[in-house]
Structure formats: C-alpha cells, structure tokens
Short mmCIF file of C-alpha atoms in Angstrom, two decimals:
data_model
loop_
_atom_site.label_atom_id
_atom_site.label_comp_id
_atom_site.label_asym_id
_atom_site.label_seq_id
_atom_site.Cartn_x
_atom_site.Cartn_y
_atom_site.Cartn_z
CA MET T 1 55.78 2.42 -63.04
CA ASN T 2 57.68 5.47 -63.02
CA TRP T 3 53.74 7.31 -62.51
CA PHE T 4 52.84 5.65 -60.09
CA TYR T 5 56.13 6.55 -58.02
CA ASN T 6 56.06 10.35 -59.74
CA LEU T 7 52.52 9.77 -57.37
CA GLN T 8 53.90 8.61 -54.40
CA ARG T 9 56.42 10.93 -54.13
CA TRP T 10 53.28 13.86 -55.01
CA ILE T 11 51.70 12.60 -52.15
CA GLY T 12 54.21 12.04 -49.72
CA SER T 13 55.80 15.74 -50.43
CA GLY T 14 52.68 17.71 -48.72
CA LEU T 15 52.49 15.40 -45.88
CA ARG T 16 54.75 13.47 -43.89
CA ARG T 17 55.22 9.88 -44.86
CA SER T 18 57.59 7.24 -43.48
CA THR T 19 57.70 3.72 -44.46
CA GLY T 20 53.98 4.81 -46.13
CA THR T 21 52.30 6.13 -43.20
CA GLN T 22 50.36 8.92 -43.85
CA TYR T 23 50.77 11.49 -41.30
CA THR T 24 47.50 14.22 -40.74
CA GLN T 25 49.99 16.92 -38.96
CA PRO T 26 52.50 19.60 -39.36
CA GLU T 27 56.19 18.03 -39.50
CA SER T 28 57.40 20.64 -37.21
CA GLY T 29 56.63 24.04 -35.42
CA ALA T 30 57.46 25.78 -32.46
CA GLU T 31 56.13 24.53 -28.77
CA THR T 32 52.72 25.38 -28.18
CA ALA T 33 51.78 27.86 -24.35
CA SER T 34 50.13 24.70 -23.41
CA PRO T 35 49.92 21.11 -24.63
CA VAL T 36 47.07 20.56 -26.88
CA THR T 37 45.53 17.57 -27.02
CA PHE T 38 41.62 16.32 -28.25
CA ASP T 39 40.22 16.66 -24.59
CA THR T 40 42.24 19.73 -23.94
CA ALA T 41 41.07 21.25 -27.39
CA MET T 42 37.24 20.47 -26.51
CA GLN T 43 37.20 22.44 -23.20
CA LEU T 44 37.49 25.49 -24.74
CA SER T 45 33.61 26.82 -25.17
CA ALA T 46 34.75 28.43 -28.90
CA VAL T 47 36.42 25.01 -30.36
CA TRP T 48 32.71 22.95 -28.61
CA ALA T 49 30.52 25.70 -29.58
CA CYS T 50 31.79 25.24 -33.20
CA VAL T 51 32.11 21.29 -33.41
CA LYS T 52 28.83 21.36 -31.87
CA LEU T 53 27.08 24.01 -34.23
CA ILE T 54 29.00 21.81 -37.28
CA ALA T 55 28.00 17.92 -35.98
CA GLU T 56 24.45 18.20 -34.89
CA THR T 57 23.56 20.75 -37.49
CA VAL T 58 24.68 17.97 -40.40
CA ALA T 59 23.28 15.70 -38.13
CA SER T 60 19.77 17.22 -37.74
CA LEU T 61 19.11 17.28 -41.44
CA PRO T 62 17.12 15.02 -43.52
CA PHE T 63 19.21 12.67 -45.48
CA GLY T 64 17.54 10.57 -48.62
CA ILE T 65 18.63 8.27 -51.21
CA TYR T 66 16.57 8.88 -54.30
CA GLU T 67 16.34 6.59 -57.84
CA LEU T 68 17.44 8.64 -61.20
CA ARG T 69 14.39 8.10 -63.90
CA GLU T 70 13.62 9.09 -67.32
CA GLY T 71 11.31 11.86 -65.45
CA GLY T 72 13.34 12.91 -62.68
CA ARG T 73 14.11 11.30 -59.43
CA VAL T 74 12.30 9.20 -56.43
CA PRO T 75 12.79 8.18 -53.70
CA ALA T 76 14.76 5.01 -53.53
CA SER T 77 12.42 3.81 -50.14
CA LEU T 78 13.70 -0.09 -50.53
CA HIS T 79 17.45 0.47 -51.22
CA PRO T 80 19.43 -1.09 -48.29
CA LEU T 81 21.29 2.27 -47.15
CA THR T 82 17.80 3.61 -46.71
CA LEU T 83 16.31 0.95 -44.52
CA LEU T 84 19.53 1.00 -42.55
CA PHE T 85 19.58 4.79 -41.74
CA ALA T 86 15.87 4.65 -41.09
CA GLY T 87 16.58 2.27 -38.19
CA ARG T 88 19.96 1.73 -36.63
CA VAL T 89 22.92 2.17 -38.47
CA ASN T 90 24.98 0.20 -35.84
CA ARG T 91 23.81 -2.18 -32.79
CA TYR T 92 24.98 1.09 -30.75
CA GLN T 93 23.78 4.50 -32.43
CA THR T 94 20.71 5.81 -34.78
CA ARG T 95 21.25 7.88 -37.92
CA VAL T 96 21.69 11.10 -35.82
CA GLU T 97 24.03 9.99 -33.41
CA PHE T 98 25.85 7.78 -36.12
CA TRP T 99 26.23 11.30 -38.34
CA GLU T 100 27.39 13.25 -35.01
CA THR T 101 30.02 10.59 -33.83
CA VAL T 102 31.37 10.91 -37.65
CA LEU T 103 31.04 14.82 -38.09
CA LEU T 104 32.93 14.87 -34.87
CA ASN T 105 35.89 13.07 -36.15
CA LEU T 106 35.85 14.33 -39.40
CA ILE T 107 36.06 18.50 -38.49
CA THR T 108 38.49 17.91 -35.30
CA GLN T 109 40.65 14.98 -36.98
CA GLY T 110 40.54 15.53 -40.75
CA ASN T 111 39.70 12.15 -41.09
CA ALA T 112 36.66 10.27 -40.28
CA TYR T 113 36.70 6.18 -40.23
CA CYS T 114 33.87 3.60 -40.54
CA VAL T 115 33.95 -0.09 -40.29
CA ILE T 116 31.27 -1.49 -43.35
CA GLN T 117 29.44 -4.23 -42.42
CA ARG T 118 28.32 -6.48 -44.94
CA VAL T 119 26.04 -9.75 -45.44
CA GLY T 120 26.61 -11.24 -48.94
CA GLY T 121 27.32 -8.06 -50.14
CA ARG T 122 24.75 -6.39 -48.43
CA ILE T 123 25.37 -3.42 -46.10
CA ILE T 124 24.18 -4.12 -42.56
CA GLY T 125 25.96 -2.02 -40.49
CA LEU T 126 28.31 1.19 -40.79
CA LEU T 127 30.54 1.33 -37.62
CA PRO T 128 32.58 4.99 -36.89
CA ILE T 129 36.07 4.15 -35.12
CA MET T 130 38.07 7.07 -33.59
CA SER T 131 40.18 9.00 -35.77
CA SER T 132 43.30 8.90 -33.11
CA GLN T 133 43.20 4.95 -32.80
CA VAL T 134 43.95 4.28 -37.09
CA GLU T 135 46.66 4.61 -38.96
CA THR T 136 46.42 5.11 -42.86
CA LYS T 137 48.84 3.24 -44.68
CA LEU T 138 50.32 3.66 -48.69
CA LEU T 139 51.91 0.00 -49.65
CA ALA T 140 53.99 -0.37 -52.37
CA ASP T 141 51.46 -1.48 -54.88
CA GLY T 142 49.62 1.36 -54.20
CA SER T 143 46.72 -0.42 -51.77
CA VAL T 144 45.77 1.81 -48.91
CA VAL T 145 45.31 0.06 -45.84
CA HIS T 146 44.16 1.68 -42.13
CA GLN T 147 46.16 0.45 -39.21
CA TYR T 148 43.42 0.28 -35.87
CA VAL T 149 44.26 0.40 -32.87
CA HIS T 150 42.40 -0.93 -30.08
CA ASP T 151 42.64 -2.12 -26.26
CA ALA T 152 43.15 -5.90 -28.06
CA GLY T 153 46.03 -5.29 -30.09
CA VAL T 154 46.08 -3.83 -33.93
CA ASP T 155 43.72 -4.57 -36.82
CA VAL T 156 44.71 -4.21 -40.19
CA LEU T 157 42.22 -3.49 -42.32
CA ALA T 158 41.55 -2.81 -46.34
CA ALA T 159 40.18 -0.40 -47.72
CA ALA T 160 37.14 -1.56 -49.05
CA SER T 161 36.32 -2.45 -45.35
CA VAL T 162 36.15 1.05 -43.74
CA TRP T 163 34.58 4.37 -45.08
CA HIS T 164 37.09 7.13 -45.48
CA LEU T 165 35.68 10.63 -45.15
CA LYS T 166 38.46 13.08 -45.29
CA LEU T 167 38.82 16.96 -45.16
CA MET T 168 41.61 18.40 -47.73
CA GLY T 169 44.68 16.97 -47.82
CA ASN T 170 47.17 14.93 -50.09
CA GLY T 171 44.60 12.81 -51.15
CA ILE T 172 45.19 9.46 -48.98
CA VAL T 173 44.60 11.30 -46.32
CA GLY T 174 43.13 14.82 -44.87
CA MET T 175 45.07 17.49 -42.90
CA SER T 176 44.23 17.75 -38.96
CA PRO T 177 42.57 21.03 -38.20
CA LEU T 178 43.02 20.12 -34.51
CA ALA T 179 47.12 19.91 -35.09
CA TYR T 180 47.04 22.73 -37.48
CA GLN T 181 46.12 25.63 -35.10
CA ARG T 182 47.55 23.98 -31.93
CA GLN T 183 49.67 27.06 -31.42
CA THR T 184 46.32 29.07 -31.65
CA LEU T 185 44.68 26.24 -29.02
CA GLY T 186 47.61 27.09 -26.65
CA ILE T 187 47.25 30.71 -26.62
CA ALA T 188 43.97 29.98 -25.86
CA GLN T 189 44.33 27.25 -23.19
CA ALA T 190 47.14 29.40 -21.81
CA ALA T 191 44.56 32.40 -20.79
CA GLU T 192 42.12 29.62 -19.90
CA GLY T 193 44.67 28.60 -16.91
CA ALA T 194 46.02 32.06 -16.45
CA VAL T 195 42.24 33.41 -15.84
CA THR T 196 41.69 29.87 -13.57
CA LYS T 197 44.63 30.66 -11.28
CA ILE T 198 44.00 34.33 -10.57
CA TYR T 199 40.40 34.01 -9.28
CA ARG T 200 41.46 30.47 -7.66
CA ASN T 201 44.14 32.71 -5.73
CA GLY T 202 41.24 35.59 -5.10
CA ALA T 203 42.28 38.17 -7.68
CA LYS T 204 44.97 38.54 -5.36
CA PRO T 205 48.19 39.70 -7.17
CA SER T 206 52.06 38.46 -5.89
CA GLY T 207 54.35 40.95 -3.93
CA VAL T 208 56.87 41.99 -2.10
CA LEU T 209 56.68 42.90 1.78
CA SER T 210 59.55 44.60 2.54
CA MET T 211 60.75 45.74 6.06
CA ASP T 212 62.89 48.77 7.62
CA ARG T 213 64.91 46.06 9.19
CA LEU T 214 66.67 42.75 9.13
CA LEU T 215 64.60 39.83 10.37
CA THR T 216 66.31 36.61 11.03
CA LYS T 217 65.21 33.43 9.56
CA GLU T 218 62.30 32.50 12.34
CA GLN T 219 60.94 35.95 12.19
CA ARG T 220 60.63 36.00 8.21
CA ALA T 221 59.53 32.03 8.12
CA GLN T 222 56.23 34.45 10.95
CA ILE T 223 55.95 36.90 9.20
CA ARG T 224 55.38 35.02 5.62
CA ALA T 225 52.56 33.05 7.31
CA SER T 226 51.15 35.36 9.28
CA PHE T 227 50.68 37.69 5.75
CA ASP T 228 50.52 35.06 3.19
CA SER T 229 46.71 35.73 2.42
CA LEU T 230 47.74 39.30 1.05
CA THR T 231 49.12 37.52 -2.03
CA THR T 232 46.65 33.68 -1.14
CA GLY T 233 43.78 32.31 -0.81
CA THR T 234 40.20 33.92 -0.42
CA ASP T 235 40.80 35.35 3.22
CA ASP T 236 39.31 38.95 2.57
CA ARG T 237 40.39 39.90 6.40
CA LEU T 238 41.90 43.63 6.34
CA MET T 239 45.79 42.97 6.86
CA VAL T 240 47.24 45.39 9.42
CA LEU T 241 50.86 46.45 8.45
CA GLU T 242 53.32 47.09 11.25
CA GLN T 243 56.65 48.75 11.54
CA GLY T 244 57.45 50.04 8.52
CA ALA T 245 56.07 47.18 6.50
CA LYS T 246 55.73 47.87 3.14
CA PHE T 247 53.52 45.89 0.51
CA ASP T 248 53.98 45.95 -3.61
CA THR T 249 52.78 44.41 -6.23
CA ILE T 250 55.13 42.45 -8.85
CA SER T 251 52.97 40.52 -11.13
CA LEU T 252 50.14 42.52 -13.82
CA SER T 253 46.87 42.89 -13.46
CA PRO T 254 44.39 40.98 -16.10
CA ALA T 255 43.82 44.55 -16.93
CA ASP T 256 47.70 45.31 -17.61
CA ILE T 257 48.32 42.52 -19.75
CA GLU T 258 44.46 43.01 -21.46
CA LEU T 259 43.91 39.23 -20.57
CA LEU T 260 39.99 39.77 -21.40
CA ALA T 261 40.37 41.31 -24.78
CA SER T 262 42.51 38.83 -25.67
CA ARG T 263 40.51 35.97 -24.40
CA LYS T 264 37.65 37.77 -27.02
CA TYR T 265 40.22 37.68 -29.71
CA GLN T 266 40.83 34.06 -29.15
CA VAL T 267 36.92 33.07 -29.84
CA ALA T 268 37.24 34.84 -33.16
CA GLU T 269 40.40 33.37 -34.10
CA ILE T 270 39.06 29.65 -33.07
CA CYS T 271 35.88 30.34 -34.96
CA ARG T 272 37.90 31.51 -38.57
CA TRP T 273 39.34 28.00 -38.21
CA TYR T 274 36.56 26.44 -38.25
CA GLY T 275 34.72 28.66 -40.99
CA VAL T 276 31.86 29.50 -38.22
CA PRO T 277 30.62 33.24 -37.70
CA SER T 278 31.81 33.95 -33.78
CA VAL T 279 28.17 35.24 -33.77
CA MET T 280 27.34 31.84 -33.97
CA ALA T 281 29.09 30.51 -31.17
CA ASN T 282 27.03 32.65 -29.26
CA ASP T 283 30.30 35.35 -29.36
CA ALA T 284 28.32 39.06 -28.50
CA ASN T 285 31.15 41.02 -28.95
CA GLY T 286 31.54 40.04 -32.38
CA THR T 287 30.33 41.27 -35.68
CA SER T 288 29.48 39.57 -38.86
CA VAL T 289 30.44 40.57 -42.30
CA TRP T 290 27.60 38.42 -43.57
CA GLY T 291 24.74 40.68 -43.11
CA SER T 292 22.49 42.16 -40.09
CA GLY T 293 20.00 39.29 -40.21
CA ILE T 294 19.92 35.73 -38.72
CA GLY T 295 18.87 34.44 -42.01
CA GLN T 296 21.48 36.05 -44.07
CA ILE T 297 24.10 34.73 -41.50
CA VAL T 298 22.76 31.10 -42.01
CA GLU T 299 23.40 31.31 -45.58
CA GLY T 300 26.62 32.31 -45.39
CA PHE T 301 27.53 29.85 -43.06
CA TYR T 302 25.90 27.39 -45.06
CA LYS T 303 27.45 27.94 -48.93
CA LEU T 304 30.75 28.34 -47.54
CA THR T 305 31.00 26.07 -44.82
CA LEU T 306 28.28 23.28 -44.59
CA ARG T 307 27.82 23.13 -48.53
CA PRO T 308 31.24 21.60 -49.19
CA ILE T 309 31.29 19.19 -45.90
CA LEU T 310 27.87 18.01 -47.33
CA GLU T 311 29.06 17.44 -50.41
CA LYS T 312 32.28 15.60 -49.58
CA ILE T 313 30.01 13.30 -47.74
CA GLU T 314 27.35 12.91 -50.59
CA ALA T 315 30.50 12.53 -53.23
CA SER T 316 31.99 9.54 -50.93
CA MET T 317 28.66 8.10 -49.62
CA LEU T 318 28.62 7.11 -53.65
CA VAL T 319 31.55 5.45 -54.13
CA HIS T 320 32.32 3.75 -51.41
CA LEU T 321 28.69 2.40 -50.17
CA PHE T 322 27.16 1.60 -53.51
CA SER T 323 28.17 -0.33 -56.49
CA ASP T 324 28.87 0.62 -59.96
CA ALA T 325 25.50 -0.13 -60.84
CA ASP T 326 23.72 1.43 -58.13
CA ARG T 327 26.04 4.71 -58.58
CA MET T 328 24.71 5.34 -62.02
CA ARG T 329 21.28 5.16 -61.06
CA HIS T 330 21.57 6.73 -57.31
CA GLU T 331 21.94 9.64 -55.58
CA VAL T 332 22.52 10.82 -52.10
CA GLU T 333 21.04 14.27 -50.66
CA PHE T 334 21.41 16.22 -47.40
CA ASP T 335 17.98 18.06 -47.68
CA PHE T 336 18.74 21.79 -46.47
CA GLU T 337 16.17 23.19 -47.31
CA GLY T 338 14.58 23.24 -44.03
CA LEU T 339 17.17 25.29 -42.22
CA LEU T 340 17.37 28.15 -45.27
CA ARG T 341 13.37 28.51 -45.22
CA SER T 342 11.92 32.19 -44.43
CA ASP T 343 9.13 33.43 -42.26
CA MET T 344 5.71 31.88 -42.71
CA LYS T 345 4.95 35.72 -45.64
CA GLY T 346 8.44 34.93 -47.47
CA ARG T 347 7.38 31.29 -47.79
CA TYR T 348 3.74 31.83 -49.02
CA ASP T 349 4.58 34.71 -51.29
CA GLY T 350 7.56 32.25 -53.11
CA TYR T 351 4.61 29.64 -53.03
CA ARG T 352 2.45 31.69 -55.13
CA ILE T 353 4.66 33.34 -57.56
CA GLY T 354 5.96 29.01 -58.49
CA ILE T 355 1.93 28.15 -58.81
CA VAL T 356 0.94 31.11 -60.73
CA GLY T 357 3.96 30.74 -62.93
CA GLY T 358 3.49 26.74 -63.31
CA ILE T 359 6.65 25.71 -62.13
CA VAL T 360 5.37 23.98 -58.95
CA THR T 361 1.60 22.43 -58.25
CA PRO T 362 -0.27 23.08 -55.35
CA ASN T 363 0.14 20.44 -53.36
CA GLU T 364 3.40 20.24 -53.54
CA CYS T 365 3.80 23.58 -51.97
CA ARG T 366 1.07 22.22 -49.58
CA ARG T 367 3.27 19.38 -48.97
CA LEU T 368 6.32 21.51 -47.75
CA GLU T 369 4.14 22.91 -45.36
CA GLY T 370 3.15 19.63 -44.06
CA LEU T 371 -0.55 20.03 -45.30
CA PRO T 372 -2.37 17.43 -46.46
CA ASP T 373 -3.15 16.77 -50.41
CA LYS T 374 -6.24 18.62 -52.00
CA GLU T 375 -8.14 17.39 -54.96
CA GLY T 376 -7.40 19.30 -58.26
CA GLY T 377 -4.38 20.45 -56.20
CA ASP T 378 -1.63 18.32 -58.86
CA GLN T 379 -1.86 20.20 -61.85
CA LEU T 380 0.50 23.06 -62.70
CA PHE T 381 -1.11 26.58 -62.74
CA MET T 382 -0.76 29.25 -65.28
CA GLN T 383 -2.06 32.87 -65.16
CA GLY T 384 -2.42 34.85 -67.84
CA ALA T 385 -1.49 34.81 -71.37
CA ASN T 386 1.39 36.13 -72.98
CA LEU T 387 0.81 37.25 -76.57
CA PRO T 388 3.08 39.11 -79.21
CA ILE T 389 2.68 42.78 -79.33
CA ASN T 390 0.40 42.66 -82.65
CA LEU T 391 -2.08 40.67 -81.16
CA LEU T 392 -2.90 42.69 -78.53
CA GLY T 393 -6.90 43.44 -78.70
CA LYS T 394 -7.23 40.20 -81.46
CA VAL T 395 -7.65 37.47 -78.90
CA PRO T 396 -9.62 37.01 -75.95
CA ALA T 397 -8.12 37.76 -72.76
CA THR T 398 -8.60 34.14 -71.08
CA GLY T 399 -6.18 33.17 -73.69
CA ALA T 400 -8.79 30.99 -76.18
CA SER T 401 -6.87 29.08 -78.00
CA ASN T 402 -9.90 27.63 -80.23
CA ALA T 403 -10.15 28.09 -83.59
CA ASP T 404 -13.32 30.00 -83.65
CA GLN T 405 -11.23 32.38 -81.37
CA ALA T 406 -7.97 32.76 -83.52
CA PRO T 407 -7.50 35.83 -85.44
CA ALA T 408 -7.80 36.34 -89.22
CA ASN T 409 -4.91 36.12 -91.29
#
C-alpha cells in the first residue's frame, strides 16, 4: 500500500489536511484590511459583476446530450438527463436557475456540490447544496465522503450520491477563489468603508479647533458642541469663529490618499482573479488587450475563461452522471455558437462559403437562422470544378464526367 500512502501525502501537501479533511483555502496569511466573507465580498460591485457574468452566461447557453453513431451524432432526446434538464432539474429550480446556483458556488468557493436523487438507478433530480456547508474528507481506504452541515444536523454523503464539481486544486477539492483573494477583497472593502464614512460625514475632514486662551472644562464642552458640525454631519451652516479661534484639518482628503484612483485599480485587480476583462464588468476606465471590438473581447473571454469551465463541467457530467455503457456512446455539450455569432453580413458570407464549398447544406444554414427547411435544400452543392492543368480546355466547363465528354488519351 506504499503507493496509496504516497498519494495521500501528495494530496495533503498542496492543501492543508487534518484528520482527512480537505481544505480549500490558504493555511496562513497576514490579517486583511477588512474581514472577508461571502456576503461582504458579494457587496463589492466588481465581484458581483464578475460572478454574475460567468454564472448567467453559462446558465443561458443551450445544453444538449448527444448519442454517438457511426455517421456522426444525433440529439439523445429520450435520455433521462435530457428529459431532466428540459423541465425542473429539482423540485425548486429550472435549468437556468440550477446552473446559476452551481456556477455561483463553483466560481466563489472553488467547489460545487449537487445531491443526486435517484429512483431505481435513474437520476430524477440534482439538488445543489451550498459549498460553505460541506467538508470533503479523504478516508484511510482512499474513499471520499462529504459532510453536509445543516440546521437539522450533519449528513455524511457518499461520493456516489454527490456530483462534485471543482476548480483546480489537489484533485480532491478545488481551491477557493474567495479565500485566496482575501487580501485584495479586504483592501477593496476597506476602501468602500472609507468612502462611506466620508460621505456619511458630509465629506468633512476631522481637525483641531484651537483657541488663543485657556478654557475651562465647561467651556471646552460648550465649544465642542457648538462647532461639532465643522467635522461631522451634513449641516452646512456658515460657522463664525471668534476670539482667535482657528480650525486646522488633521486628516487627509480623498484626493490626498488617491482613494478614487485606488478604487479604480481594485476593479481591475478583482477582474483579474476571475479572468474577466474589466470592460465587461462595466469598467469605463479600463482598456482591453484582447482587441477593441466587442466580438474580439467576447471571443477571448470564451477561449480563456469560459471554455475551460465548460470543458470541466462536460467531462465531470460524463464521469459522475452517466453509467459506463452510456458514457461510451454519449457526449454532452454547451452550445456557444449563439454567443460567438457575428453580425448578419458576416454570418451570411460564412454560409455562402460553406454551401459552395460542399461543407454544409442550405437547410443546415437556414436552421441556424431559425428558418424553415426548403425542398431540395438537404443536398450538398459544389461550385465549379477542380481539374489538373493539363486537362484545362479539354473538359467542358460544366465539369461533366460522362464518358463521351472525357478527353481521349
């Protein structure tokens, strides 16, 4: 069993492990500028925008299960999972709502867990549970269990009863993006708190009110009460200082500490953690190195951010939700064609090239545009004829291949 012992050591070396529990966050780190939790992180507009963009984009994509055949593949319209995703995925959620919940947990916590509901071996439901309430444990025999903590107690779920999606990690659990970016989020939260405090105080700086004579305790209290609105509240009355009184500010202004500039930088920093171009998170001050056109930005976002996530989901579904026999003759796929579609002129030019090149039929192109089939549109067409140079001028331009039209040897 030395090989298994070495495997356990390797798994535990990347992320902390105590009595088999697999952790998804850094073992140690400096204190953050502000406490970071899921709720406080989601209050940052950049985090909300990035998570919302990825979750809703994936959830909105058409999703299909296909049966592999010798001549290609066809939609597996009667497969149990096809029927499941066509209606309610569980008693609470539609397909779109289900994927939004799964992606919300996956992108923020690094792991997503769905309880598999079966009847007679057939999957009849997939119920997401919050990743923050689940602890994954690696047992001594190499099996994995999930401890689900809820209001009624703790449930220990076998790996076969849970569909576990994970981001990069040690192979057992994925690393939590929220946990690893807590320093970045702490700074952003502290900046938000500073701005809130400044505006709650009417943007008034704190300071010192000095007098040219010695005051009694009662006089100091009276003056402090009279001139308190100099530094607090939203009272904008004109204050008159008498008898040599002088007010000196002692706090830095937002401009002095470059608070606004730092907040703009935090938007780009947070977007970097999620692989989202800042311009797609409505950052009007950012620029993109992926090209200036929205089509180029979307294509880069798809290739570098969404495609790895979609591949991970598709592969995980085949492994955890399909039997061995089904896995060999089925595949699952998110259809990203709709999001990457060009404008009408670009699409029609592509259709024309595909049709005259004998790659697609006219009806296949019409279906992509949501148009009905036309009679005779299911056959392939080829424009012109490719001939060897030595036969040019000897064969009719129509490319006929009848024996009486072929050139004599």
